[in-house]
Short mmCIF file of C-alpha atoms in Angstrom, two decimals:
data_model
loop_
_atom_site.label_atom_id
_atom_site.label_comp_id
_atom_site.label_asym_id
_atom_site.label_seq_id
_atom_site.Cartn_x
_atom_site.Cartn_y
_atom_site.Cartn_z
CA MET A 1 -66.41 -30.00 62.77
CA ASP A 2 -70.11 -30.49 62.98
CA ASP A 3 -70.67 -28.14 59.88
CA ILE A 4 -69.45 -30.95 57.57
CA TYR A 5 -72.01 -33.33 59.03
CA THR A 6 -74.98 -31.09 58.96
CA GLY A 7 -74.25 -28.45 56.39
CA LYS A 8 -73.26 -28.42 52.62
CA ILE A 9 -69.87 -30.00 51.79
CA THR A 10 -67.43 -27.58 50.56
CA ILE A 11 -63.91 -28.07 49.44
CA LYS A 12 -62.69 -25.98 52.45
CA LYS A 13 -64.69 -28.09 54.97
CA PHE A 14 -63.61 -31.24 53.26
CA VAL A 15 -59.82 -30.38 53.28
CA LYS A 16 -60.12 -29.33 56.89
CA PHE A 17 -61.66 -32.59 57.92
CA VAL A 18 -59.43 -34.84 55.84
CA TRP A 19 -55.97 -33.35 55.89
CA PRO A 20 -55.14 -34.22 59.46
CA SER A 21 -55.40 -38.02 58.57
CA VAL A 22 -53.33 -37.58 55.64
CA LEU A 23 -50.61 -35.92 57.55
CA MET A 24 -50.96 -38.39 60.35
CA MET A 25 -50.29 -41.36 58.08
CA LEU A 26 -47.30 -39.54 56.67
CA ILE A 27 -45.92 -39.08 60.08
CA ILE A 28 -46.55 -42.68 60.97
CA ALA A 29 -44.68 -43.75 57.87
CA LEU A 30 -41.90 -41.47 58.58
CA TYR A 31 -41.11 -42.46 62.17
CA TYR A 32 -41.47 -46.09 61.20
CA GLY A 33 -39.04 -45.30 58.36
CA MET A 34 -36.76 -43.44 60.86
CA ASP A 35 -36.28 -46.89 62.78
CA SER A 36 -34.60 -48.13 59.72
CA ILE A 37 -32.59 -45.02 59.15
CA PHE A 38 -31.37 -45.15 62.86
CA VAL A 39 -30.65 -48.78 62.66
CA ALA A 40 -28.96 -48.65 59.29
CA ASN A 41 -26.64 -45.90 60.39
CA LEU A 42 -26.14 -46.80 64.15
CA ALA A 43 -26.35 -50.57 64.23
CA GLY A 44 -25.29 -51.84 60.78
CA GLU A 45 -26.48 -53.83 57.86
CA GLU A 46 -27.08 -57.10 59.87
CA ALA A 47 -29.30 -55.28 62.33
CA LEU A 48 -31.32 -53.78 59.36
CA ALA A 49 -31.63 -57.09 57.70
CA ALA A 50 -32.99 -58.46 61.18
CA LEU A 51 -35.47 -55.46 61.20
CA SER A 52 -36.86 -56.72 57.83
CA ILE A 53 -36.97 -60.38 59.07
CA ALA A 54 -38.87 -59.22 62.20
CA TYR A 55 -41.19 -56.90 60.47
CA PRO A 56 -44.00 -59.65 59.71
CA VAL A 57 -44.90 -59.66 63.40
CA GLN A 58 -45.28 -55.97 63.55
CA GLY A 59 -47.20 -55.97 60.40
CA ILE A 60 -49.75 -58.69 61.84
CA ILE A 61 -49.89 -56.74 65.25
CA TRP A 62 -50.64 -53.51 63.29
CA GLY A 63 -53.15 -55.18 60.88
CA ILE A 64 -55.19 -56.73 63.80
CA SER A 65 -55.41 -53.30 65.53
CA VAL A 66 -56.59 -51.51 62.35
CA MET A 67 -59.06 -54.29 61.60
CA LEU A 68 -60.62 -53.90 65.04
CA ALA A 69 -60.58 -50.00 64.64
CA SER A 70 -61.78 -49.68 61.13
CA GLY A 71 -64.33 -52.32 61.22
CA SER A 72 -66.01 -51.22 64.39
CA SER A 73 -65.83 -47.41 63.70
CA ALA A 74 -67.72 -47.70 60.34
CA ILE A 75 -70.48 -49.52 62.11
CA VAL A 76 -70.52 -47.03 64.96
CA ALA A 77 -70.46 -44.13 62.52
CA ILE A 78 -73.53 -45.50 60.78
CA LYS A 79 -75.39 -45.88 63.98
CA MET A 80 -74.65 -42.30 64.78
CA GLY A 81 -75.84 -41.23 61.30
CA GLU A 82 -79.15 -43.06 62.09
CA GLY A 83 -79.52 -41.22 65.26
CA LYS A 84 -78.87 -44.20 67.45
CA GLN A 85 -76.44 -42.66 69.87
CA GLN A 86 -76.78 -45.12 72.95
CA GLU A 87 -76.39 -47.97 70.80
CA ALA A 88 -73.35 -46.46 69.14
CA ASP A 89 -71.79 -45.73 72.68
CA GLU A 90 -72.44 -49.32 73.90
CA LYS A 91 -70.71 -50.77 70.75
CA TYR A 92 -67.74 -48.42 71.31
CA THR A 93 -67.43 -49.46 74.82
CA SER A 94 -67.68 -53.15 73.81
CA ILE A 95 -64.93 -52.90 71.20
CA CYS A 96 -62.59 -51.21 73.64
CA VAL A 97 -62.87 -53.95 76.16
CA VAL A 98 -62.35 -56.76 73.69
CA SER A 99 -59.30 -55.08 72.15
CA LEU A 100 -57.61 -54.63 75.47
CA LEU A 101 -58.27 -58.31 76.22
CA LEU A 102 -57.10 -59.51 72.95
CA GLY A 103 -53.99 -57.38 73.02
CA CYS A 104 -52.91 -58.95 76.46
CA ALA A 105 -53.54 -62.51 75.06
CA ILE A 106 -51.30 -61.90 71.99
CA THR A 107 -48.56 -60.54 74.12
CA ALA A 108 -48.77 -63.51 76.34
CA ALA A 109 -48.70 -66.07 73.19
CA GLY A 110 -45.91 -64.01 71.56
CA LEU A 111 -43.69 -64.30 74.63
CA VAL A 112 -44.22 -68.09 75.10
CA PHE A 113 -43.64 -69.01 71.38
CA MET A 114 -40.95 -66.39 70.57
CA ASP A 115 -38.22 -68.81 69.56
CA PRO A 116 -40.41 -71.01 67.10
CA VAL A 117 -41.69 -67.41 65.61
CA VAL A 118 -38.14 -66.24 65.15
CA SER A 119 -37.14 -69.58 63.51
CA PHE A 120 -40.21 -69.62 61.15
CA LEU A 121 -39.53 -66.10 59.93
CA GLY A 122 -36.45 -67.39 58.34
CA ALA A 123 -33.60 -65.74 60.32
CA THR A 124 -30.23 -66.90 59.69
CA GLU A 125 -27.74 -67.87 62.48
CA GLU A 126 -26.09 -64.39 62.43
CA LEU A 127 -29.58 -62.66 62.47
CA THR A 128 -31.35 -64.77 65.05
CA GLN A 129 -30.15 -62.76 68.19
CA TYR A 130 -31.03 -59.48 66.67
CA CYS A 131 -34.42 -60.77 65.75
CA ASP A 132 -35.14 -62.27 69.26
CA ASP A 133 -33.86 -59.06 70.97
CA PHE A 134 -36.23 -56.87 68.99
CA LEU A 135 -39.29 -59.06 68.92
CA THR A 136 -39.29 -59.80 72.80
CA ILE A 137 -39.75 -56.30 73.51
CA ILE A 138 -42.10 -55.43 70.56
CA VAL A 139 -44.93 -57.96 71.60
CA TRP A 140 -45.32 -55.88 74.76
CA GLY A 141 -46.80 -53.25 72.79
CA CYS A 142 -50.01 -55.28 71.58
CA PRO A 143 -52.38 -53.58 74.14
CA GLY A 144 -50.93 -50.07 73.49
CA ALA A 145 -51.19 -50.55 69.77
CA PHE A 146 -54.81 -52.04 69.87
CA LEU A 147 -56.25 -49.31 71.95
CA GLY A 148 -54.15 -46.44 70.52
CA VAL A 149 -55.44 -47.23 66.98
CA LEU A 150 -58.99 -47.64 68.30
CA PHE A 151 -58.90 -44.23 70.07
CA GLU A 152 -57.46 -42.71 66.93
CA TYR A 153 -60.22 -43.93 64.65
CA PHE A 154 -63.15 -43.11 67.14
CA ILE A 155 -61.77 -39.53 67.69
CA ARG A 156 -62.22 -39.01 63.89
CA VAL A 157 -65.83 -40.61 64.03
CA ASP A 158 -66.39 -38.15 66.98
CA GLY A 159 -65.86 -35.37 64.67
CA ARG A 160 -62.33 -34.15 65.65
CA PRO A 161 -59.83 -35.39 63.19
CA GLY A 162 -57.51 -32.69 64.15
CA PHE A 163 -56.74 -34.21 67.56
CA THR A 164 -55.77 -37.27 65.89
CA LEU A 165 -52.83 -35.28 64.41
CA LEU A 166 -51.93 -34.29 67.98
CA LEU A 167 -52.28 -37.85 68.86
CA TYR A 168 -49.66 -39.02 66.55
CA LEU A 169 -47.48 -36.02 66.71
CA SER A 170 -47.04 -36.85 70.40
CA GLY A 171 -46.48 -40.59 69.73
CA GLY A 172 -43.99 -39.90 66.79
CA VAL A 173 -42.00 -37.24 68.74
CA THR A 174 -41.70 -39.65 71.66
CA HIS A 175 -40.66 -42.59 69.28
CA LEU A 176 -37.93 -40.52 67.53
CA LEU A 177 -36.50 -38.98 70.74
CA LEU A 178 -36.29 -42.36 72.32
CA ASP A 179 -34.69 -43.81 69.04
CA TYR A 180 -32.02 -41.06 69.24
CA ILE A 181 -31.42 -41.37 72.95
CA LEU A 182 -31.47 -45.23 73.33
CA MET A 183 -29.54 -45.97 69.93
CA GLY A 184 -27.19 -42.99 70.30
CA PRO A 185 -25.73 -42.01 73.59
CA LEU A 186 -27.08 -45.25 75.30
CA ASP A 187 -25.87 -47.42 72.39
CA MET A 188 -28.60 -50.08 72.87
CA GLY A 189 -28.68 -51.12 69.33
CA ILE A 190 -31.76 -52.84 68.02
CA LYS A 191 -33.15 -53.17 71.55
CA GLY A 192 -33.27 -49.36 71.55
CA THR A 193 -35.41 -49.02 68.55
CA ALA A 194 -37.76 -51.65 70.06
CA TRP A 195 -38.39 -49.74 73.34
CA ALA A 196 -38.68 -46.48 71.24
CA ASN A 197 -41.64 -48.28 69.29
CA LEU A 198 -43.36 -48.88 72.73
CA GLY A 199 -42.89 -45.53 74.03
CA GLY A 200 -44.69 -44.07 70.77
CA LEU A 201 -47.41 -46.63 71.04
CA TYR A 202 -48.31 -46.11 74.73
CA MET A 203 -48.19 -42.24 74.41
CA ILE A 204 -50.77 -42.49 71.83
CA MET A 205 -52.90 -44.92 73.97
CA ILE A 206 -52.66 -42.50 76.94
CA ILE A 207 -53.57 -39.46 75.15
CA GLY A 208 -56.32 -41.07 73.32
CA GLY A 209 -57.83 -42.35 76.55
CA VAL A 210 -57.57 -39.01 78.22
CA TYR A 211 -59.58 -37.49 75.28
CA PHE A 212 -62.63 -39.92 75.96
CA LEU A 213 -62.38 -39.75 79.67
CA LEU A 214 -61.90 -35.97 80.21
CA MET A 215 -63.18 -34.03 77.09
CA LYS A 216 -66.54 -33.30 75.99
CA THR A 217 -67.43 -35.83 73.32
CA LYS A 218 -70.28 -37.33 71.29
CA LEU A 219 -69.19 -40.83 72.00
CA SER A 220 -68.72 -41.85 75.65
CA PHE A 221 -68.09 -45.04 77.69
CA ARG A 222 -71.09 -46.93 79.02
CA ARG A 223 -71.45 -50.09 81.20
CA PHE A 224 -69.92 -53.05 79.32
CA LYS A 225 -72.47 -55.20 77.58
CA PRO A 226 -70.84 -57.99 75.52
CA ASP A 227 -72.17 -57.70 72.08
CA TRP A 228 -70.64 -60.66 70.07
CA ARG A 229 -72.51 -60.18 66.95
CA PHE A 230 -71.20 -56.73 66.62
CA ILE A 231 -67.63 -57.87 67.44
CA GLY A 232 -67.92 -60.52 64.85
CA HIS A 233 -69.12 -58.08 62.38
CA SER A 234 -66.29 -55.75 63.32
CA PHE A 235 -63.71 -58.42 62.62
CA VAL A 236 -65.26 -59.11 59.14
CA ASN A 237 -65.87 -55.60 58.26
CA GLY A 238 -62.40 -54.63 59.09
CA SER A 239 -60.69 -57.71 57.58
CA SER A 240 -59.67 -55.90 54.34
CA GLU A 241 -57.79 -53.36 56.40
CA MET A 242 -56.19 -56.21 58.25
CA VAL A 243 -55.18 -57.70 54.98
CA SER A 244 -53.81 -54.50 53.71
CA GLU A 245 -51.76 -53.75 56.76
CA SER A 246 -50.73 -57.29 57.85
CA SER A 247 -50.13 -58.35 54.28
CA ALA A 248 -47.06 -55.94 54.32
CA GLY A 249 -45.75 -58.20 57.04
CA ILE A 250 -46.54 -61.49 55.15
CA THR A 251 -45.16 -60.25 51.78
CA THR A 252 -42.13 -59.15 53.61
CA PHE A 253 -41.64 -62.52 54.72
CA PHE A 254 -41.79 -63.79 51.06
CA PHE A 255 -39.51 -60.85 49.81
CA ASN A 256 -36.99 -61.77 52.57
CA TYR A 257 -37.11 -65.40 51.63
CA VAL A 258 -36.54 -64.77 47.89
CA THR A 259 -33.87 -62.05 48.20
CA ILE A 260 -31.78 -63.85 50.60
CA ALA A 261 -31.85 -66.77 48.24
CA LEU A 262 -30.88 -64.41 45.36
CA VAL A 263 -28.20 -62.19 46.81
CA GLY A 264 -27.77 -63.10 50.62
CA GLU A 265 -28.53 -61.25 53.64
CA VAL A 266 -27.88 -57.79 51.83
CA GLY A 267 -31.18 -58.67 49.99
CA ALA A 268 -33.24 -58.59 53.33
CA ALA A 269 -31.53 -55.27 54.16
CA ALA A 270 -32.54 -53.84 50.69
CA VAL A 271 -36.19 -55.05 51.20
CA SER A 272 -36.31 -53.05 54.57
CA ILE A 273 -35.27 -49.86 52.58
CA VAL A 274 -37.35 -50.34 49.53
CA LEU A 275 -40.53 -51.42 51.55
CA ASN A 276 -40.21 -48.37 54.04
CA ILE A 277 -40.08 -45.92 51.01
CA HIS A 278 -43.18 -47.93 49.58
CA TYR A 279 -45.10 -47.60 52.73
CA LEU A 280 -44.14 -43.91 53.03
CA MET A 281 -45.50 -43.14 49.56
CA ILE A 282 -48.85 -45.19 49.89
CA SER A 283 -49.53 -43.54 53.23
CA LEU A 284 -50.87 -40.69 51.16
CA HIS A 285 -53.67 -42.93 49.94
CA LEU A 286 -54.03 -44.72 53.24
CA GLY A 287 -54.45 -41.52 55.30
CA TYR A 288 -56.89 -40.07 52.87
CA ILE A 289 -59.22 -43.11 52.95
CA MET A 290 -58.96 -43.15 56.88
CA GLY A 291 -60.06 -39.40 56.69
CA VAL A 292 -62.95 -39.71 54.36
CA ALA A 293 -64.41 -43.06 55.36
CA PRO A 294 -66.21 -41.70 58.56
CA LEU A 295 -67.95 -39.27 56.25
CA ILE A 296 -69.03 -42.02 53.73
CA SER A 297 -70.22 -44.16 56.56
CA TYR A 298 -72.27 -41.28 58.16
CA PHE A 299 -73.93 -40.02 54.95
CA TYR A 300 -74.64 -43.58 53.80
CA GLY A 301 -76.47 -44.13 57.37
CA ALA A 302 -78.30 -40.73 57.04
CA ARG A 303 -79.32 -41.56 53.24
CA GLU A 304 -77.75 -38.37 51.97
CA TYR A 305 -76.31 -40.15 48.70
CA GLU A 306 -75.53 -36.89 47.09
CA LYS A 307 -73.14 -35.91 49.68
CA VAL A 308 -71.28 -39.26 49.09
CA ASN A 309 -71.03 -38.51 45.48
CA THR A 310 -69.46 -35.20 46.23
CA LEU A 311 -66.91 -36.92 48.31
CA ILE A 312 -66.19 -39.27 45.47
CA LYS A 313 -65.61 -36.26 43.07
CA TYR A 314 -63.08 -34.93 45.38
CA SER A 315 -61.48 -38.26 45.87
CA LYS A 316 -60.78 -38.81 42.27
CA VAL A 317 -58.76 -35.43 41.94
CA PHE A 318 -56.83 -36.43 45.16
CA ILE A 319 -56.06 -39.83 43.98
CA SER A 320 -54.90 -38.66 40.48
CA VAL A 321 -52.56 -35.92 41.73
CA THR A 322 -50.99 -37.95 44.67
CA SER A 323 -50.47 -41.00 42.30
CA VAL A 324 -48.49 -38.93 39.83
CA VAL A 325 -46.48 -37.10 42.47
CA SER A 326 -45.49 -40.26 44.35
CA ALA A 327 -44.46 -42.13 41.30
CA ALA A 328 -42.41 -39.00 39.97
CA ALA A 329 -40.71 -38.69 43.45
CA CYS A 330 -39.14 -42.17 43.26
CA LEU A 331 -37.99 -41.72 39.73
CA ILE A 332 -36.44 -38.21 40.14
CA PHE A 333 -35.42 -38.25 43.84
CA GLY A 334 -34.85 -42.03 44.31
CA GLU A 335 -31.10 -41.66 44.71
CA TYR A 336 -31.46 -39.08 47.49
CA ILE A 337 -34.23 -40.98 49.33
CA VAL A 338 -31.98 -44.23 49.43
CA MET A 339 -29.01 -42.17 50.71
CA ALA A 340 -30.83 -41.55 54.06
CA PHE A 341 -30.54 -45.29 54.64
CA GLU A 342 -27.08 -46.08 52.92
CA ARG A 343 -24.18 -44.47 51.43
CA PRO A 344 -23.71 -44.56 47.61
CA GLY A 345 -21.06 -47.20 46.28
CA SER A 346 -22.27 -50.15 48.36
CA GLU A 347 -24.09 -53.24 47.04
CA LEU A 348 -27.02 -52.38 49.28
CA PHE A 349 -27.27 -48.99 47.99
CA ASP A 350 -27.43 -50.17 44.26
CA ILE A 351 -29.97 -52.90 44.88
CA ALA A 352 -32.16 -50.42 47.01
CA LEU A 353 -32.02 -47.65 44.36
CA THR A 354 -33.17 -50.04 41.56
CA GLY A 355 -36.06 -51.20 43.59
CA THR A 356 -36.96 -47.54 44.55
CA ARG A 357 -37.07 -46.71 40.90
CA LEU A 358 -39.09 -49.62 39.92
CA LEU A 359 -41.68 -48.56 42.68
CA ALA A 360 -42.83 -45.78 40.53
CA SER A 361 -45.07 -47.86 38.28
CA ALA A 362 -46.79 -49.51 41.34
CA LEU A 363 -47.35 -46.13 42.92
CA PHE A 364 -48.93 -44.63 39.85
CA LEU A 365 -51.62 -47.57 39.85
CA CYS A 366 -52.37 -48.24 43.60
CA GLY A 367 -54.51 -45.18 44.57
CA MET A 368 -57.81 -46.34 43.33
CA ASN A 369 -57.31 -50.00 44.59
CA ILE A 370 -56.59 -48.49 47.98
CA PHE A 371 -59.48 -46.13 47.95
CA ALA A 372 -61.85 -48.81 46.67
CA SER A 373 -60.91 -51.23 49.53
CA GLY A 374 -61.61 -48.49 52.17
CA PHE A 375 -64.75 -47.33 50.30
CA PHE A 376 -66.43 -50.67 50.72
CA THR A 377 -65.37 -50.95 54.44
CA ALA A 378 -67.16 -47.69 54.89
CA TYR A 379 -70.37 -49.18 53.69
CA GLY A 380 -70.00 -51.99 56.03
CA ASN A 381 -69.06 -54.40 53.14
CA GLY A 382 -66.00 -56.01 54.52
CA LYS A 383 -66.15 -59.03 52.13
CA VAL A 384 -65.60 -56.93 49.07
CA SER A 385 -63.01 -54.84 50.64
CA ALA A 386 -61.27 -57.76 51.73
CA VAL A 387 -61.07 -59.20 48.26
CA ILE A 388 -59.65 -56.18 46.75
CA SER A 389 -57.16 -55.65 49.60
CA ALA A 390 -56.06 -59.24 49.66
CA SER A 391 -55.55 -59.04 45.84
CA ARG A 392 -53.44 -56.05 45.72
CA ALA A 393 -51.41 -56.54 48.84
CA LEU A 394 -51.02 -60.19 49.33
CA ILE A 395 -52.19 -62.76 46.70
CA MET A 396 -51.13 -60.95 43.50
CA VAL A 397 -47.81 -59.71 45.21
CA ILE A 398 -46.76 -63.23 46.26
CA ALA A 399 -47.91 -64.78 42.92
CA GLY A 400 -45.76 -62.21 41.05
CA LEU A 401 -42.88 -62.32 43.27
CA MET A 402 -42.53 -66.08 42.67
CA VAL A 403 -42.81 -65.93 38.85
CA LEU A 404 -41.15 -62.70 38.05
CA SER A 405 -38.18 -63.34 40.41
CA TRP A 406 -37.66 -66.64 38.67
CA LEU A 407 -37.84 -64.88 35.31
CA PHE A 408 -35.97 -61.65 36.02
CA GLY A 409 -34.11 -61.94 39.30
CA MET A 410 -34.04 -58.97 41.62
CA THR A 411 -35.89 -56.72 38.87
CA GLY A 412 -38.65 -59.23 39.01
CA VAL A 413 -38.75 -58.98 42.80
CA TRP A 414 -39.54 -55.21 42.60
CA LEU A 415 -42.00 -55.40 39.66
CA SER A 416 -44.16 -57.77 41.63
CA LEU A 417 -45.81 -54.84 43.33
CA THR A 418 -46.68 -53.33 39.79
CA PHE A 419 -48.08 -56.68 38.68
CA ALA A 420 -50.33 -56.80 41.79
CA GLU A 421 -51.77 -53.40 41.17
CA ILE A 422 -52.62 -54.07 37.60
CA ALA A 423 -54.34 -57.42 38.30
CA THR A 424 -56.38 -55.75 41.11
CA LEU A 425 -57.40 -52.73 38.99
CA ALA A 426 -59.74 -54.93 36.95
CA LEU A 427 -61.19 -56.54 39.99
CA THR A 428 -61.77 -53.03 41.39
CA ALA A 429 -63.53 -51.85 38.29
CA VAL A 430 -65.85 -54.91 38.43
CA MET A 431 -66.87 -54.33 42.13
CA ILE A 432 -67.49 -50.57 41.70
CA VAL A 433 -69.88 -51.35 38.63
CA LYS A 434 -71.54 -54.25 40.57
CA TYR A 435 -72.43 -52.46 43.71
CA LYS A 436 -73.30 -49.02 42.01
CA GLY A 437 -77.12 -49.61 42.34
CA VAL A 438 -76.85 -51.04 45.85
CA TYR A 439 -75.26 -48.02 47.45
CA ASN A 440 -76.49 -45.26 45.09
CA TYR A 441 -73.03 -43.71 44.30
CA ARG A 442 -71.60 -42.45 41.06
CA PHE A 443 -68.07 -42.90 39.79
#
């Protein structure tokens, strides 16, 4: 993998470096989607609705973990590109320690305030126990999630993106096996899928830790020296990724609120299905920017701007192709995708199918917005990245949801995602033009 850093960038080297991240995100999306499939088929519609109600907590946990990892890894990659290896090692050690401590603190807070959290999420009387059972277990995964995601990002910075695929394959297989065993033969219901989540998270953390402790790596642990300026910069720089990831949880909260008001608890179950499909489709873009971002950071730090422009050229092709493919998949195969969650003929199936087909327009437009957000993070410009991410994944979604659902009912609910992407594309274009001279790139 050193060749892509030191030699000419070719399509073969580029694909070899980036494809593990794309496949990894697909695997993550698939095994989180499998949670909903197992719950829908083995625990029932109410449990599936509860999974949607509880999702905002998972989204925020995942968002914080990605914020820590993406924000800090971009800074460390730039230091490596500048030839400052010892400083890179010290910063890496610092973020690992802070991530572990923060994960433990959030677990403790979650256990203490669980009842108010479940109530705030809007769980109905019928769904409260399901939500409580699920979340009481899930919050124990915070330390594993924070360190696991951190190791995954830094293994990519270390030059071995292929190993991250092994990381998530191991976690995904563990997760799915536990889903089957705990929800099938052991009949543990929604608690079973919560324990399966934990098993997958801690498997990733363990394998990632073994990589840095036992293998020969560029990055290595050093004596812990608190670097609060770096920690603060990591939080700010990764804030866009936190918005992007945790906003899925926040917007799910609003989706649940609106759909329950419109059609009852079946609406929350439909939200679980449609947003799982949405996440699966955009995982192509999320995985791609995760794979290419370390290269952009490194070459920017090394002042090799032409190599960044080569990456941009490849990126435009990837975004165009995957946008068309994902949109077409929802239009053509939407019925078969929804059948994985629910049998045809039910109210839930009909609502989810309509939502899946209306996703197509949002998926056709989202690629450039997702890329631009990660692109500016790679330059260490977390503020611009956060603005783009907050627009497409949070602010404009909620604005569109409130207005369009009032005008068009459930059709308006699903079209809110398209509204957000259209509004954000204009913002993305402005930011790309504005910073063209600052970072010496060409679009």
